mmCIF file of C-alpha atoms in Angstrom:
data_model
loop_
_atom_site.group_PDB
_atom_site.id
_atom_site.type_symbol
_atom_site.label_atom_id
_atom_site.label_comp_id
_atom_site.label_asym_id
_atom_site.label_seq_id
_atom_site.Cartn_x
_atom_site.Cartn_y
_atom_site.Cartn_z
ATOM 1 C CA UNK A 1 0.034 -0.007 0.019
ATOM 2 C CA UNK A 2 1.094 3.582 -1.005
ATOM 3 C CA UNK A 3 0.808 6.627 1.686
ATOM 4 C CA UNK A 4 0.966 9.603 1.170
ATOM 5 C CA UNK A 5 0.844 13.120 2.869
ATOM 6 C CA UNK A 6 -2.830 13.710 4.748
ATOM 7 C CA UNK A 7 -5.061 16.870 4.106
ATOM 8 C CA UNK A 8 -6.263 19.034 6.054
ATOM 9 C CA UNK A 9 -9.869 18.141 6.450
ATOM 10 C CA UNK A 10 -8.882 14.558 7.766
ATOM 11 C CA UNK A 11 -6.740 15.317 10.467
ATOM 12 C CA UNK A 12 -9.464 17.528 11.259
ATOM 13 C CA UNK A 13 -12.561 14.410 11.203
ATOM 14 C CA UNK A 14 -9.446 12.548 13.481
ATOM 15 C CA UNK A 15 -8.900 15.449 16.073
ATOM 16 C CA UNK A 16 -12.604 15.403 16.636
ATOM 17 C CA UNK A 17 -13.141 12.294 17.354
ATOM 18 C CA UNK A 18 -10.337 11.630 19.606
ATOM 19 C CA UNK A 19 -11.904 15.032 21.101
ATOM 20 C CA UNK A 20 -15.230 13.905 21.784
ATOM 21 C CA UNK A 21 -14.198 10.259 22.845
ATOM 22 C CA UNK A 22 -12.143 12.716 25.468
ATOM 23 C CA UNK A 23 -14.726 14.956 26.648
ATOM 24 C CA UNK A 24 -17.612 12.304 27.357
ATOM 25 C CA UNK A 25 -14.928 10.605 29.323
ATOM 26 C CA UNK A 26 -14.225 13.655 31.658
ATOM 27 C CA UNK A 27 -17.854 14.421 31.606
ATOM 28 C CA UNK A 28 -18.461 10.982 33.094
ATOM 29 C CA UNK A 29 -16.132 11.188 36.007
ATOM 30 C CA UNK A 30 -17.862 14.500 36.954
ATOM 31 C CA UNK A 31 -20.921 12.870 37.691
ATOM 32 C CA UNK A 32 -19.360 10.801 39.411
ATOM 33 C CA UNK A 33 -16.826 13.848 41.297
ATOM 34 C CA UNK A 34 -18.748 16.515 41.617
ATOM 35 C CA UNK A 35 -21.101 15.294 44.668
ATOM 36 C CA UNK A 36 -17.753 12.957 46.255
ATOM 37 C CA UNK A 37 -15.931 16.293 46.326
ATOM 38 C CA UNK A 38 -18.979 18.557 47.170
ATOM 39 C CA UNK A 39 -18.403 20.296 43.672
ATOM 40 C CA UNK A 40 -14.683 20.577 44.389
ATOM 41 C CA UNK A 41 -13.931 18.978 41.515
ATOM 42 C CA UNK A 42 -16.466 19.822 38.379
ATOM 43 C CA UNK A 43 -16.639 19.935 34.495
ATOM 44 C CA UNK A 44 -18.749 22.845 32.026
ATOM 45 C CA UNK A 45 -19.418 19.426 30.079
ATOM 46 C CA UNK A 46 -19.952 19.410 25.530
ATOM 47 C CA UNK A 47 -23.645 18.318 26.418
ATOM 48 C CA UNK A 48 -25.411 19.611 29.114
ATOM 49 C CA UNK A 49 -28.090 21.361 30.885
ATOM 50 C CA UNK A 50 -27.671 25.234 33.058
ATOM 51 C CA UNK A 51 -29.856 26.625 35.332
ATOM 52 C CA UNK A 52 -29.704 30.355 37.174
ATOM 53 C CA UNK A 53 -31.199 32.142 39.373
ATOM 54 C CA UNK A 54 -30.621 35.437 40.343
ATOM 55 C CA UNK A 55 -28.615 36.810 43.438
ATOM 56 C CA UNK A 56 -28.625 40.110 45.822
ATOM 57 C CA UNK A 57 -24.857 39.857 46.921
ATOM 58 C CA UNK A 58 -21.565 37.677 45.646
ATOM 59 C CA UNK A 59 -21.404 34.995 47.910
ATOM 60 C CA UNK A 60 -19.240 35.334 51.407
ATOM 61 C CA UNK A 61 -15.390 35.557 49.890
ATOM 62 C CA UNK A 62 -15.637 36.464 45.815
ATOM 63 C CA UNK A 63 -14.349 39.437 45.174
ATOM 64 C CA UNK A 64 -15.927 41.177 42.016
ATOM 65 C CA UNK A 65 -13.795 42.568 39.794
ATOM 66 C CA UNK A 66 -14.881 46.328 39.599
ATOM 67 C CA UNK A 67 -16.087 46.826 36.260
ATOM 68 C CA UNK A 68 -18.720 44.194 37.075
ATOM 69 C CA UNK A 69 -19.411 45.183 40.307
ATOM 70 C CA UNK A 70 -22.794 47.100 39.384
ATOM 71 C CA UNK A 71 -23.861 44.228 37.169
ATOM 72 C CA UNK A 72 -27.017 41.435 37.573
ATOM 73 C CA UNK A 73 -25.305 38.137 39.563
ATOM 74 C CA UNK A 74 -26.474 34.597 38.983
ATOM 75 C CA UNK A 75 -26.510 31.912 40.585
ATOM 76 C CA UNK A 76 -25.862 28.746 37.788
ATOM 77 C CA UNK A 77 -25.258 25.435 37.776
ATOM 78 C CA UNK A 78 -24.502 22.610 35.184
ATOM 79 C CA UNK A 79 -26.307 19.371 35.040
ATOM 80 C CA UNK A 80 -27.744 16.633 32.594
ATOM 81 C CA UNK A 81 -30.476 13.929 32.852
ATOM 82 C CA UNK A 82 -31.087 15.304 36.311
ATOM 83 C CA UNK A 83 -27.561 14.562 37.503
ATOM 84 C CA UNK A 84 -25.370 18.520 38.903
ATOM 85 C CA UNK A 85 -21.372 18.350 37.687
ATOM 86 C CA UNK A 86 -20.850 22.363 38.173
ATOM 87 C CA UNK A 87 -22.207 25.527 39.600
ATOM 88 C CA UNK A 88 -20.805 29.352 39.170
ATOM 89 C CA UNK A 89 -21.475 32.370 39.634
ATOM 90 C CA UNK A 90 -22.041 34.454 36.406
ATOM 91 C CA UNK A 91 -21.876 38.572 36.596
ATOM 92 C CA UNK A 92 -22.638 40.297 33.777
ATOM 93 C CA UNK A 93 -21.606 44.260 32.930
ATOM 94 C CA UNK A 94 -22.999 46.710 29.850
ATOM 95 C CA UNK A 95 -18.884 47.774 29.553
ATOM 96 C CA UNK A 96 -18.252 43.898 28.544
ATOM 97 C CA UNK A 97 -19.228 41.742 26.109
ATOM 98 C CA UNK A 98 -17.886 38.349 28.477
ATOM 99 C CA UNK A 99 -19.519 38.123 31.865
ATOM 100 C CA UNK A 100 -17.279 37.427 34.843
ATOM 101 C CA UNK A 101 -17.279 33.734 35.960
ATOM 102 C CA UNK A 102 -16.366 32.382 38.950
ATOM 103 C CA UNK A 103 -16.128 28.681 39.660
ATOM 104 C CA UNK A 104 -18.458 28.055 43.184
ATOM 105 C CA UNK A 105 -17.936 24.144 45.406
ATOM 106 C CA UNK A 106 -22.064 22.331 45.370
ATOM 107 C CA UNK A 107 -23.118 24.725 48.686
ATOM 108 C CA UNK A 108 -22.101 27.620 47.120
ATOM 109 C CA UNK A 109 -19.151 28.596 48.572
ATOM 110 C CA UNK A 110 -16.590 30.287 47.287
ATOM 111 C CA UNK A 111 -13.472 27.489 47.552
ATOM 112 C CA UNK A 112 -10.768 25.821 45.889
ATOM 113 C CA UNK A 113 -12.216 24.627 42.900
ATOM 114 C CA UNK A 114 -10.954 22.894 40.075
ATOM 115 C CA UNK A 115 -12.604 22.494 36.187
ATOM 116 C CA UNK A 116 -11.598 18.638 34.929
ATOM 117 C CA UNK A 117 -12.144 20.633 32.043
ATOM 118 C CA UNK A 118 -8.589 22.167 32.236
ATOM 119 C CA UNK A 119 -7.744 18.698 32.018
ATOM 120 C CA UNK A 120 -8.932 18.285 28.586
ATOM 121 C CA UNK A 121 -5.794 19.444 26.601
ATOM 122 C CA UNK A 122 -3.496 17.335 28.706
ATOM 123 C CA UNK A 123 -4.383 14.490 28.815
ATOM 124 C CA UNK A 124 -5.578 14.428 24.964
ATOM 125 C CA UNK A 125 -1.839 15.371 24.754
ATOM 126 C CA UNK A 126 -0.860 11.785 26.938
ATOM 127 C CA UNK A 127 -3.476 9.671 24.707
ATOM 128 C CA UNK A 128 -2.971 11.483 20.990
ATOM 129 C CA UNK A 129 1.109 10.726 22.063
ATOM 130 C CA UNK A 130 0.952 7.144 23.751
ATOM 131 C CA UNK A 131 -1.114 5.699 20.569
ATOM 132 C CA UNK A 132 0.589 7.798 18.213
ATOM 133 C CA UNK A 133 4.064 6.224 19.840
ATOM 134 C CA UNK A 134 2.463 2.807 19.947
ATOM 135 C CA UNK A 135 0.432 1.557 16.546
ATOM 136 C CA UNK A 136 1.174 5.417 15.212
ATOM 137 C CA UNK A 137 -2.748 5.429 15.455
ATOM 138 C CA UNK A 138 -5.178 7.198 17.812
ATOM 139 C CA UNK A 139 -9.408 5.966 17.939
ATOM 140 C CA UNK A 140 -10.247 9.148 15.931
ATOM 141 C CA UNK A 141 -7.124 8.711 13.215
ATOM 142 C CA UNK A 142 -7.926 5.168 12.743
ATOM 143 C CA UNK A 143 -11.057 6.346 11.349
ATOM 144 C CA UNK A 144 -10.038 8.438 9.603
ATOM 145 C CA UNK A 145 -7.683 6.609 7.748
ATOM 146 C CA UNK A 146 -4.653 8.444 8.945
ATOM 147 C CA UNK A 147 -0.740 7.674 10.838
ATOM 148 C CA UNK A 148 1.805 9.030 11.761
ATOM 149 C CA UNK A 149 4.896 7.772 10.789
ATOM 150 C CA UNK A 150 8.409 8.341 10.902
ATOM 151 C CA UNK A 151 10.662 8.449 7.849
ATOM 152 C CA UNK A 152 10.785 4.976 8.159
ATOM 153 C CA UNK A 153 7.277 4.450 8.331
ATOM 154 C CA UNK A 154 7.085 3.121 11.563
ATOM 155 C CA UNK A 155 5.257 4.411 15.218
ATOM 156 C CA UNK A 156 7.507 6.704 16.533
ATOM 157 C CA UNK A 157 7.380 6.022 19.803
ATOM 158 C CA UNK A 158 6.087 7.518 22.657
ATOM 159 C CA UNK A 159 8.929 10.417 23.233
ATOM 160 C CA UNK A 160 8.750 11.500 19.716
ATOM 161 C CA UNK A 161 4.923 11.496 19.810
ATOM 162 C CA UNK A 162 5.320 13.178 22.703
ATOM 163 C CA UNK A 163 7.345 16.128 22.550
ATOM 164 C CA UNK A 164 5.036 16.791 18.106
ATOM 165 C CA UNK A 165 1.717 16.890 20.446
ATOM 166 C CA UNK A 166 4.394 19.455 23.196
ATOM 167 C CA UNK A 167 5.089 21.486 19.998
ATOM 168 C CA UNK A 168 1.779 21.654 18.377
ATOM 169 C CA UNK A 169 -0.181 22.369 21.927
ATOM 170 C CA UNK A 170 2.560 24.771 23.253
ATOM 171 C CA UNK A 171 0.500 27.817 23.034
ATOM 172 C CA UNK A 172 -2.126 26.085 24.213
ATOM 173 C CA UNK A 173 -0.499 25.169 27.291
ATOM 174 C CA UNK A 174 1.153 28.765 28.249
ATOM 175 C CA UNK A 175 -2.196 29.560 27.911
ATOM 176 C CA UNK A 176 -3.834 27.190 30.685
ATOM 177 C CA UNK A 177 -2.790 29.256 33.976
ATOM 178 C CA UNK A 178 -5.086 32.249 32.270
ATOM 179 C CA UNK A 179 -8.269 29.934 31.740
ATOM 180 C CA UNK A 180 -11.330 31.367 33.879
ATOM 181 C CA UNK A 181 -12.080 27.180 35.020
ATOM 182 C CA UNK A 182 -8.663 27.832 36.834
ATOM 183 C CA UNK A 183 -7.585 28.806 40.078
ATOM 184 C CA UNK A 184 -5.104 30.706 38.791
ATOM 185 C CA UNK A 185 -6.845 32.780 36.185
ATOM 186 C CA UNK A 186 -6.759 36.451 35.721
ATOM 187 C CA UNK A 187 -5.841 38.435 33.079
ATOM 188 C CA UNK A 188 -2.573 39.326 34.104
ATOM 189 C CA UNK A 189 -0.978 43.248 32.121
ATOM 190 C CA UNK A 190 3.289 44.860 32.099
ATOM 191 C CA UNK A 191 2.387 48.432 31.986
ATOM 192 C CA UNK A 192 5.654 50.882 31.437
ATOM 193 C CA UNK A 193 5.542 54.539 31.115
ATOM 194 C CA UNK A 194 3.832 54.549 28.187
ATOM 195 C CA UNK A 195 2.007 51.040 27.553
ATOM 196 C CA UNK A 196 0.049 48.295 28.788
ATOM 197 C CA UNK A 197 0.241 45.041 27.395
ATOM 198 C CA UNK A 198 -2.286 42.349 27.848
ATOM 199 C CA UNK A 199 -0.508 39.035 28.809
ATOM 200 C CA UNK A 200 -3.930 36.683 27.680
ATOM 201 C CA UNK A 201 -4.040 39.308 24.706
ATOM 202 C CA UNK A 202 -0.787 38.296 23.045
ATOM 203 C CA UNK A 203 -1.529 34.463 24.091
ATOM 204 C CA UNK A 204 -4.557 34.715 22.187
ATOM 205 C CA UNK A 205 -3.057 36.586 19.006
ATOM 206 C CA UNK A 206 0.072 34.070 19.148
ATOM 207 C CA UNK A 207 -2.359 30.921 19.406
ATOM 208 C CA UNK A 208 -3.984 31.797 16.751
ATOM 209 C CA UNK A 209 -0.608 32.942 14.844
ATOM 210 C CA UNK A 210 0.725 29.788 15.320
ATOM 211 C CA UNK A 211 -2.472 27.456 13.873
ATOM 212 C CA UNK A 212 -2.885 29.541 10.992
ATOM 213 C CA UNK A 213 0.931 28.589 10.215
ATOM 214 C CA UNK A 214 0.404 25.248 10.623
ATOM 215 C CA UNK A 215 -3.486 25.082 8.073
ATOM 216 C CA UNK A 216 -1.762 26.808 5.886
ATOM 217 C CA UNK A 217 1.556 24.474 5.097
ATOM 218 C CA UNK A 218 -0.984 21.289 5.690
ATOM 219 C CA UNK A 219 -2.863 22.943 2.830
ATOM 220 C CA UNK A 220 -0.248 23.027 1.273
ATOM 221 C CA UNK A 221 0.372 19.497 1.229
ATOM 222 C CA UNK A 222 4.037 20.285 3.476
ATOM 223 C CA UNK A 223 4.861 19.023 7.201
ATOM 224 C CA UNK A 224 3.769 21.822 9.233
ATOM 225 C CA UNK A 225 6.265 22.954 11.634
ATOM 226 C CA UNK A 226 5.622 20.131 14.443
ATOM 227 C CA UNK A 227 5.972 17.216 11.667
ATOM 228 C CA UNK A 228 9.424 18.982 10.540
ATOM 229 C CA UNK A 229 11.030 19.363 13.540
ATOM 230 C CA UNK A 230 10.618 15.909 15.002
ATOM 231 C CA UNK A 231 11.160 13.615 11.405
ATOM 232 C CA UNK A 232 6.871 13.125 11.499
ATOM 233 C CA UNK A 233 4.474 12.763 8.918
ATOM 234 C CA UNK A 234 0.982 12.365 8.868
ATOM 235 C CA UNK A 235 0.162 10.039 5.945
ATOM 236 C CA UNK A 236 -3.751 8.398 4.429
ATOM 237 C CA UNK A 237 -3.612 5.847 1.808
ATOM 238 C CA UNK A 238 -2.808 6.841 -1.500
ATOM 239 C CA UNK A 239 -5.881 6.318 -4.215
#
């Protein structure tokens, strides 16, 4: 069988399948862990129902940013089929397109809460590195008819496959602490005598540029940088 470089849409199909499978696993884990940890471990999930109630004041211990101080407060609970697995405070402001949110535990307290959704990217990387390194295919790649191979047309091994994932996703890994679902989240700025730079905006721009470069190279039937730098190729059977 002759193999040729895979195009963008096949690669995207494989990624979507892998993402959906792992997201389902995380959501099931949230069903179990949310009541066991009193809401300290929770998730938002891909398929969900959100129920919100108005609040007169924020919960004790929650400091609402000044620009949202006058906005309406909502206590929102996330669930599916009668099972609750997420809880957060939402505050809207007319001066901002996006509401401010704060994760709460099951009782509505501002405890240290971790969203399992933050594990999505690290787990996706580890799973794909393990599967690609061992058999050259994840479940999604198998469905899409793809393989990740080295120059010798063999599976790259876990180390090479993991390095490939790290190079591919590094901008998003840097952005995880800034996610609103993270206890470390926040908007960080560098301020000088005549400038202010928002670190979150820089990360978003870097992410967009990085992935646009990869998409353009794939569309031109070239190996993207994360494949070139580790000596791998994503291939599909030639018709």
